[in-house]
Short mmCIF file of C-alpha atoms in Angstrom, two decimals:
data_model
loop_
_atom_site.label_atom_id
_atom_site.label_comp_id
_atom_site.label_asym_id
_atom_site.label_seq_id
_atom_site.Cartn_x
_atom_site.Cartn_y
_atom_site.Cartn_z
CA MET S 1 53.40 51.16 -52.72
CA ASN S 2 51.85 53.15 -50.00
CA THR S 3 51.92 51.29 -46.50
CA THR S 4 49.86 52.00 -43.54
CA ARG S 5 50.98 51.00 -40.12
CA ALA S 6 49.27 51.05 -36.88
CA LEU S 7 51.43 51.00 -33.72
CA LEU S 8 49.48 49.28 -30.76
CA TYR S 9 50.08 50.27 -27.16
CA SER S 10 48.78 48.61 -23.91
CA PHE S 11 45.92 50.14 -22.09
CA THR S 12 45.94 47.53 -19.30
CA ASP S 13 46.98 47.83 -15.71
CA ARG S 14 49.86 45.53 -16.26
CA PRO S 15 53.09 46.07 -18.29
CA CYS S 16 52.79 44.96 -21.80
CA ARG S 17 55.68 43.95 -24.08
CA PRO S 18 55.48 45.52 -27.57
CA LEU S 19 54.95 43.26 -30.57
CA LYS S 20 58.05 41.70 -31.99
CA SER S 21 57.04 43.35 -35.33
CA LEU S 22 54.38 45.81 -36.22
CA PRO S 23 51.28 44.42 -38.08
CA ASP S 24 51.45 45.76 -41.77
CA ILE S 25 48.43 46.63 -43.81
CA SER S 26 49.44 47.37 -47.42
CA CYS S 27 47.53 48.52 -50.39
CA PRO S 28 48.58 49.18 -53.92
CA LYS S 29 47.26 52.61 -54.13
CA ARG S 30 46.58 55.54 -51.65
CA PRO S 31 43.49 54.48 -49.61
CA THR S 32 40.44 56.46 -50.42
CA GLU S 33 38.20 54.90 -47.69
CA ALA S 34 38.87 54.26 -44.12
CA LEU S 35 40.55 50.87 -43.17
CA ASN S 36 38.79 49.36 -40.23
CA PHE S 37 40.02 46.53 -38.07
CA ARG S 38 40.25 45.26 -34.40
CA VAL S 39 43.04 43.97 -32.38
CA ARG S 40 42.36 41.94 -29.20
CA LEU S 41 44.94 42.03 -26.36
CA ARG S 42 44.43 39.56 -23.48
CA THR S 43 45.98 38.90 -20.11
CA ASP S 44 44.80 36.30 -17.67
CA GLN S 45 42.24 38.43 -16.22
CA ARG S 46 40.79 40.62 -19.01
CA CYS S 47 40.60 41.18 -22.72
CA CYS S 48 40.95 44.52 -24.51
CA ILE S 49 39.52 45.13 -27.86
CA PHE S 50 41.01 47.91 -29.94
CA TRP S 51 38.79 49.21 -32.67
CA VAL S 52 41.14 50.94 -35.19
CA SER S 53 40.16 53.18 -38.08
CA VAL S 54 42.93 54.29 -40.56
CA ARG S 55 42.25 56.86 -43.19
CA ASN S 56 44.33 58.93 -45.55
CA SER S 57 44.27 62.80 -45.26
CA GLY S 58 44.27 63.09 -49.00
CA ARG S 59 47.05 65.87 -48.96
CA GLY S 60 50.05 65.43 -51.33
CA GLU S 61 51.51 62.21 -52.67
CA THR S 62 52.52 60.89 -49.34
CA GLY S 63 49.45 62.15 -47.27
CA LYS S 64 48.97 61.66 -43.52
CA VAL S 65 47.46 58.73 -41.84
CA TYR S 66 45.35 59.03 -38.78
CA ALA S 67 44.33 56.10 -36.34
CA ASP S 68 41.56 56.42 -33.86
CA VAL S 69 41.89 53.69 -31.21
CA LYS S 70 39.07 52.81 -28.76
CA SER S 71 39.52 50.27 -26.20
CA ASP S 72 36.60 48.02 -24.78
CA ARG S 73 37.21 45.99 -21.68
CA TYR S 74 35.88 42.52 -21.11
CA GLU S 75 36.14 40.16 -18.23
CA ILE S 76 37.56 36.63 -19.02
CA LEU S 77 36.27 33.89 -16.83
CA GLU S 78 38.39 31.09 -17.94
CA SER S 79 42.28 31.37 -17.51
CA VAL S 80 44.42 31.41 -20.56
CA PRO S 81 46.82 28.52 -21.24
CA GLU S 82 49.83 28.32 -18.72
CA SER S 83 52.24 28.97 -21.49
CA VAL S 84 51.01 32.56 -21.67
CA PRO S 85 52.92 34.85 -19.06
CA GLU S 86 51.06 37.38 -17.03
CA SER S 87 52.02 40.16 -19.17
CA VAL S 88 50.43 40.32 -22.61
CA LYS S 89 52.03 37.97 -25.15
CA LEU S 90 51.05 38.83 -28.61
CA GLU S 91 52.94 36.94 -31.28
CA GLU S 92 52.61 37.57 -34.94
CA ASP S 93 50.90 34.34 -35.53
CA ALA S 94 48.36 34.87 -32.69
CA LEU S 95 47.72 38.31 -34.16
CA ASP S 96 47.06 36.86 -37.53
CA ASP S 97 44.79 34.17 -36.11
CA ALA S 98 42.70 36.27 -33.84
CA GLY S 99 43.69 39.89 -33.70
CA LEU S 100 42.75 41.36 -37.10
CA ASP S 101 39.12 40.90 -37.79
CA SER S 102 36.82 43.12 -40.03
CA THR S 103 34.48 44.98 -37.74
CA VAL S 104 30.89 43.66 -37.84
CA PRO S 105 28.17 45.84 -36.38
CA TRP S 106 26.06 44.11 -33.73
CA TRP S 107 22.94 44.28 -35.88
CA GLU S 108 24.63 42.31 -38.77
CA GLU S 109 25.12 39.31 -36.65
CA PHE S 110 23.52 36.43 -38.65
CA ILE S 111 21.58 34.81 -35.90
CA VAL S 112 19.90 38.08 -35.01
CA ILE S 113 18.77 38.54 -38.74
CA LEU S 114 17.52 35.01 -38.89
CA CYS S 115 15.40 35.56 -35.77
CA PHE S 116 14.12 38.90 -37.24
CA SER S 117 13.00 37.07 -40.50
CA ALA S 118 11.11 34.47 -38.40
CA PHE S 119 9.17 37.06 -36.54
CA LEU S 120 8.53 38.88 -39.81
CA LEU S 121 6.86 35.61 -40.99
CA CYS S 122 5.17 35.05 -37.75
CA ASN S 123 3.12 38.23 -37.83
CA MET S 124 2.49 38.01 -41.78
CA ASP S 125 0.80 34.87 -41.06
CA ARG S 126 -1.11 36.09 -38.00
CA VAL S 127 -2.53 39.36 -39.35
CA ASN S 128 -3.65 38.18 -42.71
CA MET S 129 -6.68 36.74 -40.89
CA SER S 130 -7.67 40.16 -39.64
CA ILE S 131 -8.01 41.34 -43.32
CA ALA S 132 -9.39 38.08 -44.86
CA ILE S 133 -12.17 37.81 -42.12
CA LEU S 134 -13.97 40.59 -43.81
CA PRO S 135 -14.68 38.74 -47.20
CA MET S 136 -14.88 35.39 -45.29
CA SER S 137 -17.47 36.70 -42.75
CA ALA S 138 -19.56 37.92 -45.75
CA GLU S 139 -19.21 34.62 -47.56
CA TYR S 140 -20.13 32.43 -44.58
CA ASN S 141 -22.57 34.85 -42.92
CA TRP S 142 -20.58 35.09 -39.58
CA ASN S 143 -21.74 37.61 -36.96
CA PRO S 144 -19.38 39.65 -34.73
CA ALA S 145 -19.49 37.23 -31.96
CA THR S 146 -18.45 34.34 -34.40
CA VAL S 147 -15.66 36.55 -35.85
CA GLY S 148 -14.41 37.09 -32.30
CA LEU S 149 -14.49 33.47 -31.61
CA ILE S 150 -12.50 32.65 -34.82
CA GLN S 151 -9.90 35.39 -34.01
CA SER S 152 -9.46 34.08 -30.38
CA SER S 153 -9.03 30.44 -31.47
CA PHE S 154 -5.54 31.28 -32.62
CA PHE S 155 -4.68 31.91 -28.78
CA TRP S 156 -5.92 28.56 -27.71
CA GLY S 157 -2.95 26.94 -29.31
CA TYR S 158 -0.84 29.79 -28.61
CA LEU S 159 -1.51 29.50 -24.89
CA LEU S 160 -0.63 25.79 -24.77
CA THR S 161 3.07 26.13 -25.94
CA GLN S 162 4.30 29.04 -24.14
CA ILE S 163 5.71 27.42 -20.97
CA ALA S 164 6.32 24.15 -22.85
CA GLY S 165 8.29 26.08 -25.52
CA GLY S 166 10.25 27.84 -22.98
CA ILE S 167 11.20 24.58 -21.20
CA TRP S 168 12.03 22.81 -24.43
CA ALA S 169 14.23 25.72 -25.80
CA ASP S 170 16.18 25.98 -22.53
CA THR S 171 16.92 22.28 -22.22
CA VAL S 172 17.47 21.02 -25.95
CA GLY S 173 18.30 24.36 -27.73
CA GLY S 174 16.50 27.15 -29.34
CA LYS S 175 17.37 26.23 -32.92
CA ARG S 176 15.25 23.01 -32.91
CA VAL S 177 12.34 24.77 -31.15
CA LEU S 178 12.13 27.79 -33.45
CA GLY S 179 12.55 25.77 -36.59
CA PHE S 180 9.63 23.48 -35.44
CA GLY S 181 7.51 26.63 -34.70
CA VAL S 182 7.96 28.13 -38.17
CA ILE S 183 7.39 24.98 -40.15
CA TRP S 184 4.25 23.97 -38.16
CA TRP S 185 2.44 27.41 -38.27
CA SER S 186 3.33 27.72 -41.98
CA ILE S 187 1.60 24.47 -42.73
CA ALA S 188 -1.43 25.56 -40.62
CA THR S 189 -1.53 28.87 -42.50
CA ALA S 190 -1.62 27.14 -45.84
CA LEU S 191 -4.43 24.74 -44.65
CA THR S 192 -6.77 27.63 -43.40
CA PRO S 193 -8.85 27.93 -46.71
CA VAL S 194 -9.42 24.25 -46.86
CA ALA S 195 -10.61 24.27 -43.16
CA ALA S 196 -12.83 27.12 -43.64
CA LYS S 197 -14.59 25.44 -46.45
CA ALA S 198 -14.94 22.24 -44.43
CA GLY S 199 -16.84 24.11 -41.56
CA LEU S 200 -16.38 26.40 -38.58
CA PRO S 201 -15.13 23.71 -36.22
CA PHE S 202 -12.32 22.76 -38.62
CA LEU S 203 -11.32 26.40 -39.07
CA LEU S 204 -11.08 26.85 -35.29
CA VAL S 205 -8.94 23.72 -34.94
CA VAL S 206 -6.53 24.86 -37.75
CA ARG S 207 -6.26 28.44 -36.21
CA ALA S 208 -5.41 26.82 -32.82
CA PHE S 209 -2.72 24.56 -34.58
CA MET S 210 -1.20 27.80 -35.92
CA GLY S 211 -1.02 29.19 -32.45
CA ILE S 212 0.75 26.09 -31.23
CA GLY S 213 3.49 26.85 -33.82
CA GLU S 214 3.73 30.54 -33.05
CA GLY S 215 3.45 30.03 -29.22
CA VAL S 216 7.07 28.55 -29.05
CA ALA S 217 8.77 31.33 -31.16
CA MET S 218 9.19 34.04 -28.47
CA PRO S 219 10.56 31.64 -25.78
CA ALA S 220 12.88 29.96 -28.27
CA MET S 221 14.21 33.37 -29.53
CA ASN S 222 14.74 34.59 -26.06
CA THR S 223 16.82 31.58 -25.26
CA ILE S 224 18.99 31.91 -28.40
CA LEU S 225 19.70 35.63 -27.89
CA SER S 226 20.54 35.15 -24.24
CA LYS S 227 23.48 33.00 -25.40
CA TRP S 228 24.58 35.09 -28.29
CA VAL S 229 24.01 38.71 -27.40
CA PRO S 230 25.97 40.52 -24.59
CA VAL S 231 24.10 42.57 -22.04
CA SER S 232 25.30 45.85 -23.60
CA GLU S 233 23.43 45.13 -26.82
CA ARG S 234 20.35 43.45 -25.45
CA SER S 235 17.81 46.17 -25.87
CA ARG S 236 18.88 46.89 -29.49
CA SER S 237 18.99 43.17 -30.48
CA LEU S 238 15.64 42.48 -29.05
CA ALA S 239 14.12 45.55 -30.54
CA LEU S 240 15.45 44.61 -33.96
CA VAL S 241 13.89 41.11 -33.68
CA TYR S 242 10.68 42.35 -32.35
CA SER S 243 10.54 45.02 -35.20
CA GLY S 244 10.35 41.98 -37.47
CA MET S 245 7.01 41.29 -35.91
CA TYR S 246 5.83 44.95 -36.75
CA LEU S 247 7.18 44.81 -40.19
CA GLY S 248 5.57 41.44 -40.69
CA SER S 249 2.22 43.23 -39.81
CA VAL S 250 3.11 45.94 -42.39
CA THR S 251 3.74 43.31 -45.06
CA GLY S 252 0.77 41.26 -44.14
CA LEU S 253 -1.72 44.16 -43.96
CA GLY S 254 -0.29 45.72 -47.08
CA PHE S 255 -0.17 42.81 -49.38
CA SER S 256 -3.39 40.94 -48.17
CA PRO S 257 -5.85 43.41 -49.85
CA PHE S 258 -4.05 43.27 -53.15
CA LEU S 259 -3.98 39.37 -53.15
CA ILE S 260 -7.65 39.29 -52.09
CA HIS S 261 -8.69 41.69 -54.72
CA GLN S 262 -6.59 39.91 -57.45
CA PHE S 263 -6.88 36.25 -56.54
CA GLY S 264 -9.41 35.89 -53.73
CA TRP S 265 -9.03 35.55 -50.00
CA PRO S 266 -7.52 31.90 -49.90
CA SER S 267 -4.50 33.18 -51.92
CA VAL S 268 -3.33 35.17 -48.93
CA PHE S 269 -2.94 31.90 -46.83
CA TYR S 270 -1.34 29.83 -49.54
CA SER S 271 1.20 32.40 -50.53
CA PHE S 272 2.23 33.38 -46.98
CA GLY S 273 2.36 29.89 -45.60
CA SER S 274 4.78 28.76 -48.42
CA LEU S 275 7.44 31.39 -47.37
CA GLY S 276 8.14 29.41 -44.21
CA THR S 277 9.79 26.72 -46.02
CA VAL S 278 12.28 29.01 -47.50
CA TRP S 279 13.30 30.31 -44.07
CA PHE S 280 13.38 26.74 -42.71
CA ALA S 281 15.97 25.72 -45.20
CA ALA S 282 18.29 28.56 -44.35
CA TRP S 283 17.73 28.04 -40.64
CA LEU S 284 18.75 24.36 -40.71
CA SER S 285 21.91 25.00 -42.56
CA LYS S 286 23.14 28.25 -40.82
CA ALA S 287 21.63 28.62 -37.43
CA HIS S 288 23.06 27.37 -34.06
CA SER S 289 21.45 27.44 -30.54
CA SER S 290 24.77 28.56 -28.97
CA PRO S 291 28.20 29.77 -29.85
CA LEU S 292 29.63 26.43 -28.77
CA ASP S 293 27.62 24.64 -31.47
CA ASP S 294 28.85 26.77 -34.30
CA PRO S 295 31.99 25.22 -35.95
CA GLN S 296 32.78 28.39 -38.00
CA LEU S 297 33.55 30.47 -34.80
CA ARG S 298 37.10 30.45 -33.68
CA PRO S 299 37.85 29.71 -30.08
CA GLU S 300 38.84 33.30 -29.32
CA GLU S 301 35.39 34.50 -30.65
CA LYS S 302 33.49 31.95 -28.50
CA LYS S 303 35.37 32.96 -25.45
CA LEU S 304 34.64 36.62 -26.20
CA ILE S 305 30.91 35.93 -26.56
CA PHE S 306 30.77 33.89 -23.37
CA ALA S 307 32.73 36.46 -21.41
CA ASN S 308 29.95 38.92 -22.15
CA SER S 309 26.88 36.65 -22.07
CA SER S 310 25.09 35.76 -18.79
CA SER S 311 23.69 32.51 -20.03
CA LYS S 312 26.32 29.76 -20.36
CA GLU S 313 25.44 26.38 -18.88
CA PRO S 314 22.45 24.44 -20.20
CA VAL S 315 19.46 24.06 -18.01
CA LYS S 316 18.86 20.52 -16.52
CA SER S 317 15.99 21.28 -14.28
CA ILE S 318 13.52 24.19 -13.55
CA PRO S 319 13.32 25.59 -9.99
CA TRP S 320 9.65 26.50 -10.23
CA GLY S 321 9.30 27.23 -6.60
CA LEU S 322 12.19 29.49 -6.63
CA ILE S 323 10.95 31.20 -9.75
CA LEU S 324 7.37 31.77 -8.54
CA SER S 325 8.43 33.09 -5.24
CA LYS S 326 10.10 36.18 -6.68
CA GLY S 327 8.14 39.35 -6.77
CA PRO S 328 9.84 40.69 -9.96
CA VAL S 329 8.58 37.56 -11.68
CA TRP S 330 5.17 38.15 -10.74
CA ALA S 331 5.47 41.88 -11.90
CA LEU S 332 6.51 40.44 -15.31
CA ILE S 333 3.46 38.21 -15.38
CA VAL S 334 0.89 40.95 -14.36
CA SER S 335 2.42 43.57 -16.65
CA HIS S 336 2.53 41.37 -19.60
CA PHE S 337 -1.17 40.48 -19.14
CA CYS S 338 -2.06 44.26 -19.08
CA HIS S 339 0.17 45.11 -22.00
CA ASN S 340 -1.15 42.24 -24.33
CA TRP S 341 -4.61 43.02 -23.61
CA GLY S 342 -4.55 46.27 -25.57
CA THR S 343 -1.94 45.12 -28.09
CA PHE S 344 -3.80 42.05 -29.23
CA ILE S 345 -7.02 44.03 -29.50
CA LEU S 346 -5.44 46.32 -31.97
CA LEU S 347 -3.59 43.46 -33.78
CA THR S 348 -6.92 41.53 -34.46
CA TRP S 349 -9.67 44.16 -34.55
CA MET S 350 -7.91 47.27 -36.09
CA PRO S 351 -9.15 46.51 -39.68
CA THR S 352 -12.78 45.95 -38.41
CA TYR S 353 -12.56 49.35 -36.46
CA TYR S 354 -11.43 51.03 -39.65
CA ASN S 355 -14.10 49.59 -41.69
CA GLN S 356 -17.02 49.94 -39.32
CA VAL S 357 -16.23 53.24 -37.59
CA LEU S 358 -14.02 55.11 -40.07
CA LYS S 359 -15.98 53.74 -43.06
CA PHE S 360 -12.71 52.59 -44.85
CA ASN S 361 -13.13 49.85 -47.59
CA LEU S 362 -11.12 46.67 -47.54
CA THR S 363 -8.08 48.13 -49.52
CA GLU S 364 -8.03 51.29 -47.39
CA SER S 365 -8.28 49.37 -44.08
CA GLY S 366 -5.34 47.28 -44.99
CA LEU S 367 -3.21 50.38 -46.12
CA PHE S 368 -4.18 52.47 -43.05
CA CYS S 369 -3.35 49.67 -40.65
CA VAL S 370 0.18 49.55 -41.95
CA LEU S 371 1.09 53.06 -40.59
CA PRO S 372 0.84 52.12 -36.85
CA TRP S 373 2.98 48.99 -37.43
CA LEU S 374 5.65 51.06 -39.26
CA THR S 375 5.64 53.42 -36.25
CA MET S 376 6.24 50.45 -33.93
CA ALA S 377 9.00 49.22 -36.11
CA PHE S 378 10.73 52.68 -35.89
CA SER S 379 10.10 53.31 -32.27
CA ALA S 380 11.05 49.87 -31.13
CA ASN S 381 14.51 50.36 -32.51
CA LEU S 382 14.62 53.86 -31.15
CA GLY S 383 13.63 52.75 -27.78
CA GLY S 384 16.30 50.01 -27.81
CA TRP S 385 19.09 52.51 -28.77
CA ILE S 386 17.87 54.85 -25.98
CA ALA S 387 17.82 52.14 -23.36
CA ASP S 388 21.30 50.73 -24.23
CA THR S 389 22.73 54.31 -24.34
CA LEU S 390 21.25 55.08 -20.91
CA VAL S 391 22.74 51.88 -19.43
CA SER S 392 26.23 52.48 -21.09
CA LYS S 393 26.21 56.08 -19.37
CA GLY S 394 25.76 54.45 -15.86
CA LEU S 395 22.04 54.50 -15.40
CA SER S 396 21.00 51.41 -13.65
CA VAL S 397 19.14 48.67 -15.58
CA THR S 398 16.24 48.81 -13.17
CA THR S 399 15.79 52.47 -13.73
CA VAL S 400 16.00 52.14 -17.60
CA ARG S 401 13.47 49.12 -17.59
CA LYS S 402 10.92 51.15 -15.61
CA ILE S 403 11.21 54.26 -17.63
CA MET S 404 10.82 52.31 -20.98
CA GLN S 405 7.88 50.30 -19.89
CA SER S 406 6.08 53.28 -18.24
CA ILE S 407 6.25 54.81 -21.77
CA GLY S 408 4.93 51.55 -23.23
CA PHE S 409 1.99 51.81 -20.72
CA LEU S 410 1.09 55.48 -20.52
CA GLY S 411 1.57 56.33 -24.08
CA PRO S 412 -1.05 53.91 -25.42
CA ALA S 413 -3.40 54.81 -22.52
CA PHE S 414 -3.23 58.52 -23.27
CA PHE S 415 -3.77 58.14 -27.06
CA LEU S 416 -6.70 55.60 -26.79
CA THR S 417 -8.47 58.11 -24.55
CA GLN S 418 -8.41 60.56 -27.35
CA LEU S 419 -10.22 58.44 -29.88
CA SER S 420 -13.79 59.09 -28.53
CA HIS S 421 -13.12 62.88 -29.00
CA ILE S 422 -11.97 62.59 -32.61
CA ASP S 423 -14.36 62.79 -35.64
CA SER S 424 -11.60 63.00 -38.41
CA PRO S 425 -10.43 59.57 -39.85
CA ALA S 426 -7.10 61.04 -40.37
CA MET S 427 -6.61 62.01 -36.71
CA ALA S 428 -8.10 58.59 -35.56
CA VAL S 429 -5.27 56.74 -37.71
CA LEU S 430 -2.68 59.18 -36.17
CA CYS S 431 -3.94 58.40 -32.71
CA MET S 432 -3.65 54.67 -33.56
CA ALA S 433 -0.08 55.25 -34.72
CA CYS S 434 1.01 57.12 -31.76
CA SER S 435 -0.64 54.55 -29.49
CA GLN S 436 1.19 51.67 -31.04
CA GLY S 437 4.35 53.66 -31.41
CA THR S 438 4.74 54.17 -27.73
CA ASP S 439 3.58 50.74 -27.01
CA ALA S 440 6.75 49.54 -28.93
CA PHE S 441 8.86 50.98 -26.00
CA SER S 442 7.86 47.80 -24.11
CA GLN S 443 10.55 45.83 -26.06
CA SER S 444 13.09 47.71 -23.92
CA GLY S 445 11.13 47.34 -20.85
CA LEU S 446 9.34 44.10 -19.89
CA TYR S 447 10.41 42.12 -23.02
CA SER S 448 14.06 42.72 -22.11
CA ASN S 449 13.65 42.00 -18.42
CA HIS S 450 13.40 38.27 -18.69
CA GLN S 451 17.11 38.10 -19.56
CA ASP S 452 17.87 40.62 -16.92
CA ILE S 453 16.48 38.79 -13.86
CA ALA S 454 17.05 35.19 -15.09
CA PRO S 455 19.32 34.76 -17.99
CA ARG S 456 19.59 30.94 -17.72
CA TYR S 457 15.83 30.61 -17.62
CA SER S 458 14.91 33.36 -19.87
CA GLY S 459 12.95 31.08 -22.21
CA VAL S 460 10.92 29.54 -19.40
CA LEU S 461 10.35 32.91 -17.84
CA LEU S 462 9.15 34.33 -21.09
CA GLY S 463 6.96 31.44 -21.62
CA LEU S 464 5.47 31.88 -18.23
CA SER S 465 4.82 35.66 -18.56
CA ASN S 466 3.65 35.36 -22.04
CA THR S 467 1.09 32.68 -20.99
CA ALA S 468 -0.58 35.51 -19.12
CA GLY S 469 -0.18 37.74 -22.09
CA VAL S 470 -1.86 35.09 -24.28
CA LEU S 471 -4.69 34.67 -21.89
CA ALA S 472 -5.23 38.46 -22.25
CA GLY S 473 -5.25 37.88 -26.09
CA VAL S 474 -7.92 35.17 -25.62
CA PHE S 475 -10.28 36.96 -23.26
CA GLY S 476 -9.56 40.46 -24.84
CA THR S 477 -10.15 39.34 -28.44
CA ALA S 478 -13.27 37.38 -27.63
CA SER S 479 -14.77 39.95 -25.19
CA THR S 480 -14.26 42.63 -27.79
CA GLY S 481 -16.84 40.94 -30.02
CA TYR S 482 -19.22 40.45 -27.05
CA ILE S 483 -18.71 44.25 -26.20
CA LEU S 484 -19.33 45.35 -29.75
CA GLN S 485 -22.68 43.64 -29.80
CA HIS S 486 -23.88 45.26 -26.61
CA GLY S 487 -21.93 48.42 -26.38
CA SER S 488 -19.42 50.58 -28.39
CA TRP S 489 -15.83 50.98 -29.37
CA ASP S 490 -15.43 53.36 -26.50
CA ASP S 491 -16.19 50.70 -24.04
CA VAL S 492 -13.53 48.55 -25.70
CA PHE S 493 -10.77 51.20 -25.37
CA LYS S 494 -11.85 51.96 -21.79
CA VAL S 495 -10.99 48.48 -20.59
CA SER S 496 -7.62 48.68 -22.23
CA VAL S 497 -6.83 52.02 -20.71
CA GLY S 498 -7.69 50.72 -17.25
CA LEU S 499 -5.42 47.77 -17.57
CA TYR S 500 -2.59 49.98 -18.82
CA LEU S 501 -2.77 52.05 -15.67
CA VAL S 502 -2.86 48.92 -13.54
CA GLY S 503 0.22 47.59 -15.27
CA THR S 504 2.08 50.92 -14.74
CA VAL S 505 1.61 50.80 -11.02
CA VAL S 506 2.59 47.08 -10.68
CA TRP S 507 5.75 47.47 -12.92
CA ASN S 508 7.08 50.57 -11.12
CA LEU S 509 6.50 49.09 -7.65
CA PHE S 510 7.81 45.52 -8.13
CA SER S 511 9.98 45.19 -11.16
CA THR S 512 13.84 45.08 -11.14
CA GLY S 513 16.65 44.95 -13.59
CA GLU S 514 19.03 43.09 -11.45
CA LYS S 515 19.60 39.23 -11.62
CA ILE S 516 17.50 37.38 -9.10
CA LEU S 517 17.90 33.97 -10.33
CA ASP S 518 21.38 32.29 -11.28
#
């Protein structure tokens, strides 16, 4: 039997006693793949994680074994039990209990995947109206102003629950709030065809109800991730979750034309709405608001998570005066408004633009709308990786946030200005894709900044800034219908470009990546 052994040394600043016996990892045959595990060494002040990769050289019968050991250092806020001496004390039983764990990449964390899935459903249920509105407006004889009113009615409810959702999530836990949101908006989605047949007022109310459910999603998610994800992985985890929104748009825009063509426009709302119940069942049984609430996590894992998380104690009261007195908070609010104006216009009106200006039919409009959202899903994760890499290399969080958000503002502004000079439909679609692709860098800019400056109040702060973003959606979506009745698409894009430029100036003058609220 071939046996692989890894001898562990101390990389701490204190003397460390060697193990009483070496950990033994045995396999019946010569390993053909790398063996990966981690070993944790703790003192009363810090914890060192050794990521070990063991592989066979493949030469001869005995072969050679290589071990790559990397050490990551973490601060431990709570002291270890008194029975543990100052030098590291690693017994065999302690090693078995907490030292040898299979390596799990950050993006495989189950809570992040569930949040990603929720946001996938969120945008699937939101964008299906932008496709279904075309046959619906033909059936019910709605003019552009009425279409704009219907599209904006979603934001009436969405606006109501931003701050309330943040307060609720920070005080009672993100699990309950996000679960409520998904099941609420799923029911409203399924009721949309019934409301449309009942009359325009009923449709407006149901769309507003759907907005109520989706309005709590972002604050709840922000609160959950602030407790589960360390600062070093913040941009990547948020980018992955928000890319769920973009892929949700891809799925919604891609499948809606097919369902409408085969089964009629009501089928889109019935089928998409039913998916929320499947997610809700998994969420109730597997998700937890905080590592403290998860019975499957071992004490060592909980301590490690909290040692690297900024948000620990639950919030009992909200210091509104202190929050609203900070300049970086207002930079978030103003920048969020400027960012969402352009984003929500593209989200709700893009299929109409493709249909009216580029002369695509219903199926083509849906398919071409997929391309910009695919670009956003890719560039959001690329931006998250770039941002975390820059931070790990020593660049300040403030500088990284300003760089990423400047790309998120100036990129869309540039590409929207090119649309008025383009006659080719293919080039117009490319410009849209580039505009939204650069827009997604905002996930590593302003959308990550809430947890930077106020980790304990990240849900409240996101609810506050996203309220301004929702107002931009309400006014921008409704005013677009008015502008199109009296002007052109060029006028629509000029307003968005102007707000992108304003946001760039405000963000670079007043934002920060440092914690300003404890």
